[in-house]
Amino acid sequence: MSRFEGFSEGARRVLDAADRLAREYHGTTWQSLHLLHALWSDESRAAELMERAGLTQSALHAELPLAETANDRSRPSHTADSPVEHDDLLLSQESVLGAARRFAVGRDEIGTEFLLAGILAVDDDISARLARLGMDADAFHAEFTVPDTEPSEPIDVQINLRPPDTAATEAIDTSRVLDAAANRAREGLRVVEDFVRFVLDDADLSERLKTLRHRLQVELESFGGADLMFARDTQHDVGTQIQTVTESRRESPRSVLLANTRRVEEALRTIGEFGKRIAPTAAAAIEQLRYDFYTIERAVYVIWRSRERLRNAHLYLLATDSLCPRGLGPVVKAALAGGVDIVQLREKTLSDRRLIEQARRLREWTHAADALLIINDRPDIAALVNADGVHLGQDDMPVREARRIVGGEKLVGVSTHHLDQARQAVLDGADYLGVGPTFPSATKTFSEFAGLEYIRAVAEEVSLPWFAIGGISQENVAQVYDAGGRRIAVSNAICGADDPEAAARLLRSAIVGG
């Protein structure tokens, strides 16, 4: 006979959960401590009774933490210095299960409330601790030891076949919905993760998607986990015969991505809605998981779009009139002729009127050279002169606020100085990153240098387009290339050169061809 024979589905689920908790925290089979926490987490009938007695999650974890070992607790059959052997644990399990069976005599099945009654009857230590939290064990036992005095009905020998109970039918229908949606969500997440991993080569987002898949699996346990498949009926699922024209065709990797991000979102919504009937807390967690996926999804699409838009952009000029001895106009025009792909107007002291005039001239020159124009710090000016985007520092306005001014199609770049800032900028929806400072700069003073180590770290983890910045010149550009940099942003190396066009040409050749 199975040790769990006669126990309800919910009780078996709790016992399995207790086993997982025991392995996670102590690497052994479950004790009554693990079973108590499993009962609470499952939102079972037993959890309702504990809540009704005034127990709270914070009080339970404070009084009976899962990290506590058997040796930390005082038991009648063990001393504090005597380890609890495996056979003793099994004996303790059988004592709890045996007590639960005794309380459930005459019942159709042994539910979670009887497991709780068994713990309180067998484990004096837990019973005493729960009493301190307001739970009266004697009163609880009395609820289950009162004999059932209801008169029994005579057995009807006439057998009448009738349709299954409505509640049971609804439970099966809900399980079928959850099983199908869970499969779609898991499969879709895997496809998106593979796209990010193999098409974008993005280590950070791949890790985030993997973590999200694992979080989904944990929450699905609250809805029945693998047991959901027992309600599956693929042969009679009418949806398997419905297929649209677009469903059988994928024109590009991006179309694969689009189809599967939509699949994940829709499946998570279904799980969240139907899951509310079974485990509202887990359904709320699924909703948060869906929001987190939205953020990752945006980052993936921004990376894809930015890589296309900046595919051939390798040399970025930071232009400031006062740092160009030959004048801003001649230097920028020569640099564009030498192969500069992006020009950023970087003026900190000009009046707005003068800044707009300067930006409009650069807009004409960059447009004629088929290059991009970025305005530093000022999304309002970028919008006024129809620049291609704006660049923000760590102390400037957030990406989301700049987007409200320049719109969704303009580029928004962000300066970063360590890996956490780079990761956050990707999640914030930045189109490209400035990565540095790499070397001491002739145009800007830095208290610290991220250096080539930061270049290497970003090259390994971030697939969003990024430009190494800070003191890069003809003398050290090869070091940037060797560290993984394929795009650079410079100022003095071109603005201060005797021949800005030649300087630009040499720098671009070094970073593109190595």
XYZ file of C-alpha atoms in Angstrom:
514
model
C 0.000 0.000 0.000
C 1.293 3.422 -0.887
C 2.282 5.592 2.067
C 0.038 8.322 0.615
C -2.974 6.137 -0.160
C -6.189 7.793 0.933
C -4.717 11.311 0.951
C -6.387 14.011 -1.137
C -4.687 15.471 -4.212
C -3.987 18.661 -2.267
C -2.448 16.706 0.628
C -0.191 14.784 -1.758
C 0.862 18.022 -3.378
C 1.776 19.436 0.023
C 3.744 16.296 0.933
C 5.719 16.578 -2.317
C 6.370 20.251 -1.565
C 7.592 19.317 1.929
C 10.067 16.894 0.331
C 11.381 19.686 -1.926
C 11.785 22.059 1.014
C 13.640 19.409 3.009
C 16.058 18.728 0.155
C 16.599 22.441 -0.482
C 17.292 23.383 3.131
C 18.704 20.258 4.749
C 19.306 17.668 2.039
C 17.138 15.044 3.698
C 13.557 13.809 3.881
C 10.879 16.062 5.314
C 10.254 16.753 8.949
C 7.125 18.270 10.440
C 8.768 21.728 10.122
C 8.962 21.373 6.332
C 5.416 20.002 6.163
C 4.086 22.956 8.179
C 5.650 25.478 5.765
C 4.392 23.506 2.775
C 0.871 23.595 4.192
C 1.091 27.361 4.628
C 2.524 28.036 1.154
C -0.078 25.901 -0.614
C -2.970 28.141 0.483
C -4.681 24.900 1.536
C -7.570 24.257 3.891
C -4.940 23.912 6.616
C -3.566 27.368 5.734
C -7.075 28.829 6.062
C -7.399 27.323 9.535
C -4.002 28.694 10.568
C -4.944 32.164 9.307
C -8.269 31.963 11.115
C -6.342 31.242 14.329
C -4.402 34.490 13.820
C -1.217 33.087 12.300
C 0.662 35.290 9.804
C 3.432 34.510 7.344
C 5.945 36.805 9.057
C 5.165 35.314 12.476
C 5.521 31.759 11.146
C 8.892 32.447 9.518
C 10.158 34.265 12.612
C 9.093 31.564 15.079
C 9.788 28.523 12.898
C 12.321 29.461 10.192
C 12.949 26.916 7.467
C 16.696 27.305 7.916
C 16.373 25.746 11.376
C 17.712 22.208 11.546
C 16.416 19.259 13.509
C 19.327 19.641 15.924
C 18.210 23.193 16.727
C 14.883 21.963 18.057
C 13.987 20.227 21.265
C 12.208 16.884 20.803
C 11.173 14.328 23.397
C 13.184 11.582 21.697
C 16.350 13.575 20.911
C 18.768 15.824 22.723
C 20.273 18.984 21.270
C 23.585 17.175 20.888
C 22.113 14.093 19.292
C 21.661 14.210 15.515
C 18.413 12.984 14.088
C 19.067 9.856 12.025
C 17.353 9.056 8.737
C 15.286 6.270 10.349
C 14.140 8.726 12.997
C 12.978 11.134 10.333
C 11.000 8.395 8.645
C 9.560 7.424 12.005
C 8.566 11.041 12.567
C 6.931 11.136 9.129
C 4.974 7.960 9.788
C 3.880 9.357 13.160
C 2.475 12.474 11.532
C 0.827 10.535 8.696
C -0.554 7.976 11.153
C -2.048 10.699 13.340
C -3.581 12.325 10.258
C -5.198 9.006 9.309
C -6.652 8.598 12.790
C -8.187 12.078 12.718
C -9.685 11.345 9.277
C -11.366 8.030 10.206
C -14.755 7.888 8.547
C -13.890 10.551 5.976
C -13.721 10.013 2.230
C -10.144 11.269 2.032
C -7.381 12.713 4.179
C -7.097 16.441 3.491
C -4.478 19.010 4.428
C -6.312 19.960 7.636
C -5.658 16.433 8.946
C -1.952 16.739 8.142
C -1.895 19.881 10.275
C -3.762 18.064 13.052
C -1.189 15.270 12.810
C 1.721 17.701 13.222
C 0.137 19.288 16.283
C -0.554 15.872 17.833
C 2.929 14.447 17.256
C 5.339 17.408 17.421
C 5.099 19.003 20.877
C 7.722 21.614 20.001
C 5.842 22.962 16.980
C 2.560 22.760 18.884
C 4.022 24.883 21.702
C 5.489 27.436 19.334
C 2.240 27.815 17.425
C 0.411 28.221 20.732
C 2.651 31.225 21.428
C 1.445 32.647 18.129
C -2.190 32.273 19.173
C -3.021 28.844 17.784
C -4.732 26.619 20.382
C -3.748 23.028 19.601
C -6.292 21.509 22.008
C -9.164 23.399 20.398
C -7.883 22.445 16.984
C -7.733 18.744 17.916
C -11.241 18.900 19.318
C -12.559 19.963 15.927
C -11.406 16.640 14.484
C -12.022 14.266 17.376
C -15.755 14.956 17.737
C -17.458 11.866 16.274
C -19.663 12.351 13.302
C -23.194 11.956 14.802
C -25.114 12.799 11.684
C -27.542 9.954 10.845
C -26.422 8.032 7.825
C -28.659 7.531 4.853
C -29.463 3.981 3.749
C -27.636 2.848 0.675
C -29.713 3.230 -2.465
C -29.417 -0.045 -4.329
C -30.820 1.553 -7.460
C -27.779 2.892 -9.315
C -28.516 6.044 -11.264
C -25.944 7.237 -13.759
C -25.719 11.019 -13.793
C -23.432 13.638 -15.334
C -20.276 14.444 -13.391
C -20.478 17.105 -10.737
C -20.325 20.612 -12.232
C -17.469 21.630 -9.943
C -15.408 18.616 -11.022
C -16.075 19.375 -14.694
C -15.031 22.993 -14.232
C -11.848 21.906 -12.473
C -10.913 19.666 -15.414
C -11.685 22.466 -17.889
C -9.533 24.898 -15.908
C -6.688 22.398 -15.760
C -6.850 21.887 -19.532
C -6.650 25.637 -20.096
C -3.740 26.034 -17.685
C -1.871 23.062 -19.156
C -2.148 24.404 -22.705
C -1.196 27.956 -21.680
C 1.736 26.716 -19.591
C 3.061 24.759 -22.583
C 2.735 27.803 -24.849
C 4.481 30.051 -22.337
C 7.392 27.648 -21.763
C 7.842 26.937 -25.462
C 7.604 30.600 -26.437
C 10.091 31.646 -23.761
C 12.554 29.047 -24.984
C 12.295 30.318 -28.573
C 12.811 33.933 -27.459
C 15.743 32.882 -25.291
C 17.338 31.016 -28.197
C 16.918 34.093 -30.417
C 18.613 36.293 -27.827
C 21.315 33.716 -27.212
C 22.199 32.732 -30.770
C 21.045 35.646 -32.949
C 21.821 38.579 -30.660
C 24.586 36.851 -28.631
C 23.399 38.769 -25.573
C 24.550 37.089 -22.365
C 22.707 39.358 -19.920
C 19.282 39.097 -21.562
C 19.764 35.353 -22.084
C 20.319 34.980 -18.356
C 17.270 37.115 -17.565
C 15.065 34.996 -19.828
C 16.400 31.782 -18.319
C 15.631 33.104 -14.837
C 12.152 34.086 -15.985
C 11.528 30.546 -17.287
C 12.516 29.105 -13.928
C 10.276 31.561 -12.091
C 7.392 30.484 -14.310
C 8.008 26.831 -13.492
C 7.975 27.562 -9.761
C 4.650 29.405 -9.963
C 3.089 26.684 -12.118
C 3.570 24.276 -9.212
C 0.890 26.232 -7.349
C -1.609 25.352 -10.095
C -0.793 21.660 -10.092
C 2.540 21.573 -11.936
C 3.064 18.344 -13.856
C -0.339 17.084 -12.640
C -2.020 19.455 -15.100
C -1.119 17.139 -17.950
C -3.524 14.501 -16.628
C -6.351 16.770 -17.790
C -4.774 17.060 -21.253
C -6.811 15.752 -24.190
C -4.869 16.677 -27.324
C -6.745 14.262 -29.582
C -10.024 16.063 -28.952
C -8.659 19.608 -28.718
C -10.478 21.567 -31.429
C -7.698 24.153 -31.463
C -5.163 21.727 -32.942
C -7.076 21.790 -36.239
C -7.167 25.583 -36.505
C -4.257 27.151 -38.352
C -3.875 30.504 -40.107
C -1.774 31.163 -43.197
C 0.808 33.154 -41.255
C 1.177 30.387 -38.676
C 2.931 28.124 -41.188
C 5.328 30.796 -42.484
C 8.271 32.640 -40.856
C 9.941 35.100 -43.193
C 12.894 36.086 -40.999
C 14.399 35.574 -37.541
C 12.566 38.727 -36.485
C 9.224 37.219 -37.499
C 10.050 34.175 -35.345
C 10.786 36.533 -32.459
C 7.572 38.494 -32.972
C 5.371 35.392 -33.098
C 6.837 33.978 -29.927
C 6.882 37.135 -27.817
C 3.170 37.470 -28.569
C 2.664 33.808 -27.702
C 4.364 34.260 -24.323
C 2.336 37.356 -23.428
C -0.984 35.771 -24.361
C -0.180 32.532 -22.536
C 0.858 34.359 -19.368
C -2.356 36.364 -19.442
C -4.386 33.132 -19.719
C -2.475 31.526 -16.856
C -2.984 34.608 -14.706
C -6.724 34.812 -15.343
C -7.617 31.130 -14.973
C -5.066 30.693 -12.207
C -7.044 33.070 -10.010
C -9.566 30.262 -9.540
C -6.941 27.989 -7.987
C -4.136 30.037 -6.417
C -4.665 33.828 -6.412
C -1.206 34.543 -4.954
C 0.533 32.588 -7.693
C -1.703 34.278 -10.290
C -0.490 37.664 -9.034
C 3.117 36.450 -9.344
C 2.397 35.403 -12.939
C 1.104 38.901 -13.635
C 4.356 40.429 -12.346
C 6.287 37.915 -14.429
C 4.376 39.112 -17.482
C 5.327 42.727 -16.744
C 8.986 41.709 -16.389
C 8.768 39.973 -19.753
C 7.398 43.161 -21.323
C 10.571 44.963 -20.227
C 12.842 42.264 -21.641
C 10.803 42.161 -24.858
C 11.266 45.898 -25.409
C 15.010 45.590 -24.817
C 15.253 42.767 -27.374
C 13.406 44.743 -30.036
C 15.406 47.908 -29.359
C 18.641 45.927 -29.704
C 17.461 44.410 -32.981
C 16.407 47.789 -34.370
C 19.531 49.608 -33.175
C 21.849 47.001 -34.613
C 20.184 47.494 -37.978
C 20.275 51.307 -37.783
C 23.865 51.469 -36.524
C 25.220 48.511 -38.459
C 27.734 50.674 -40.364
C 28.292 53.318 -37.669
C 31.774 52.891 -36.229
C 33.261 56.365 -35.805
C 31.514 58.936 -33.608
C 32.757 62.538 -33.327
C 32.089 64.633 -30.219
C 32.168 68.178 -31.588
C 32.640 71.292 -29.444
C 33.426 74.620 -31.129
C 35.899 75.764 -28.462
C 37.923 72.552 -28.852
C 38.310 72.907 -32.617
C 41.236 75.281 -33.325
C 40.321 75.383 -37.015
C 36.663 76.095 -36.318
C 33.733 73.749 -35.855
C 32.499 73.974 -39.451
C 35.764 73.082 -41.235
C 36.565 70.298 -38.758
C 33.129 68.648 -38.950
C 33.035 68.810 -42.751
C 36.528 67.326 -43.004
C 35.704 64.633 -40.483
C 32.572 63.662 -42.398
C 34.645 63.414 -45.558
C 37.087 61.168 -43.671
C 34.392 58.674 -42.666
C 32.779 59.909 -39.435
C 29.367 58.243 -39.152
C 27.865 60.172 -36.232
C 28.431 63.728 -35.016
C 27.359 64.767 -31.530
C 26.998 68.477 -30.849
C 28.408 68.864 -27.367
C 28.052 72.447 -26.175
C 27.588 73.188 -22.465
C 27.797 76.990 -22.366
C 25.987 78.299 -25.458
C 22.674 80.092 -25.168
C 19.652 78.227 -26.490
C 19.421 80.546 -29.496
C 23.069 80.017 -30.416
C 22.806 76.261 -29.766
C 19.828 75.938 -32.109
C 21.666 77.856 -34.840
C 24.715 75.635 -34.462
C 22.609 72.459 -34.438
C 20.782 73.429 -37.622
C 24.056 73.934 -39.476
C 25.305 70.541 -38.352
C 21.972 69.050 -39.404
C 22.589 70.296 -42.949
C 26.163 69.006 -43.053
C 25.414 65.565 -41.598
C 22.351 65.123 -43.789
C 24.410 65.898 -46.907
C 27.030 63.326 -45.807
C 24.394 60.673 -44.930
C 25.586 60.760 -41.327
C 23.678 60.972 -38.049
C 23.388 64.012 -35.779
C 23.060 63.621 -32.002
C 22.538 66.475 -29.539
C 24.141 66.142 -26.127
C 21.883 66.460 -23.047
C 19.099 68.391 -24.796
C 16.195 66.332 -26.180
C 14.229 69.543 -26.745
C 16.887 70.923 -29.086
C 17.179 67.539 -30.797
C 13.433 67.599 -31.498
C 13.472 71.228 -32.711
C 16.234 70.712 -35.290
C 15.080 67.191 -36.290
C 18.326 65.607 -35.139
C 18.619 61.837 -35.191
C 18.731 61.577 -31.438
C 19.983 62.718 -28.052
C 22.765 61.541 -25.753
C 22.326 61.398 -21.986
C 24.764 61.157 -19.095
C 24.145 59.317 -15.836
C 23.048 62.568 -14.169
C 20.742 63.653 -16.995
C 17.049 62.875 -17.381
C 15.992 59.207 -17.655
C 15.605 57.542 -21.034
C 11.825 57.342 -20.650
C 11.562 61.132 -20.169
C 13.763 61.843 -23.175
C 11.544 59.530 -25.245
C 8.531 61.643 -24.344
C 10.258 64.600 -26.006
C 12.055 63.117 -29.019
C 9.633 60.241 -29.739
C 10.112 56.543 -30.210
C 11.983 56.667 -33.518
C 14.869 58.894 -32.418
C 18.052 57.429 -31.013
C 18.698 57.792 -27.297
C 22.247 57.090 -26.167
C 23.436 56.727 -22.574
C 26.916 57.082 -21.084
C 27.879 54.193 -18.781
C 30.882 53.663 -16.523
C 30.326 50.157 -15.147
C 28.440 47.006 -16.090
C 25.390 47.565 -13.889
C 24.767 50.923 -15.607
C 25.082 49.251 -19.011
C 22.586 46.511 -18.064
C 20.130 49.061 -16.716
C 20.419 51.267 -19.805
C 19.536 48.259 -21.970
C 16.427 47.557 -19.867
C 15.533 51.270 -19.938
C 15.366 51.130 -23.736
C 18.565 52.962 -24.740
C 19.491 52.625 -28.428
C 23.246 52.668 -27.871
C 25.772 53.080 -25.073
C 28.843 55.152 -24.439
C 31.339 52.901 -22.634
C 34.191 54.424 -20.684
C 36.188 56.397 -19.884
C 38.849 54.151 -21.344
C 41.972 56.387 -21.187
C 42.788 59.849 -19.791
C 41.150 62.487 -21.990
C 42.496 65.798 -23.283
C 38.990 67.312 -23.290
C 37.388 66.009 -20.086
C 38.548 65.244 -16.539
C 37.583 61.974 -14.858
C 38.166 60.907 -11.261
C 38.114 57.199 -12.207
C 38.670 55.178 -15.353
C 36.656 52.133 -16.306
C 39.521 51.150 -18.565
C 39.937 48.293 -20.978
C 38.515 45.779 -18.469
C 35.145 47.449 -18.788
C 35.454 47.331 -22.580
C 36.084 43.572 -22.365
C 33.167 43.011 -19.987
C 30.706 44.884 -22.211
C 32.007 43.108 -25.317
C 31.285 39.741 -23.669
C 27.830 40.544 -22.319
C 26.059 43.385 -24.166
C 24.793 43.113 -27.744
C 23.271 46.620 -27.909
C 25.520 48.860 -30.079
C 28.091 50.688 -27.948
C 30.955 53.104 -28.479
C 34.161 53.074 -26.459
C 34.917 56.592 -25.283
C 37.563 58.524 -23.378
C 41.042 59.484 -24.583
C 41.031 57.202 -27.638
C 43.644 58.146 -30.246
C 45.752 56.707 -33.051
C 48.245 55.525 -30.447
C 45.837 53.385 -28.393
C 42.923 52.532 -30.689
C 44.433 49.082 -31.353
C 44.104 48.270 -27.642
C 40.396 49.092 -27.819
C 39.993 46.836 -30.831
C 41.849 43.976 -29.125
C 39.566 44.353 -26.082
C 36.497 43.852 -28.280
C 35.602 47.430 -29.232
C 34.277 47.853 -32.776
C 32.928 51.393 -32.369
C 34.666 54.425 -30.884
C 33.751 58.003 -29.976
C 36.521 60.600 -30.119
C 36.983 64.351 -29.818
C 40.538 65.636 -29.648
C 41.887 62.852 -31.886
C 40.042 64.551 -34.785
C 39.275 68.098 -33.621
C 42.879 68.710 -32.567
C 44.477 67.017 -35.583
C 46.357 68.957 -38.239
C 44.391 67.065 -40.868
C 40.978 66.093 -39.431
C 39.961 64.216 -42.575
C 43.067 62.029 -42.569
C 42.784 61.475 -38.822
C 39.182 60.318 -39.217
C 40.083 57.990 -42.058
C 42.912 56.354 -40.085
C 40.781 55.913 -36.954
C 37.904 54.366 -38.883
C 40.230 51.985 -40.669
C 41.774 50.929 -37.352
C 38.466 50.163 -35.652
C 36.713 48.591 -38.655
C 39.615 46.564 -39.962
C 41.658 46.205 -36.792
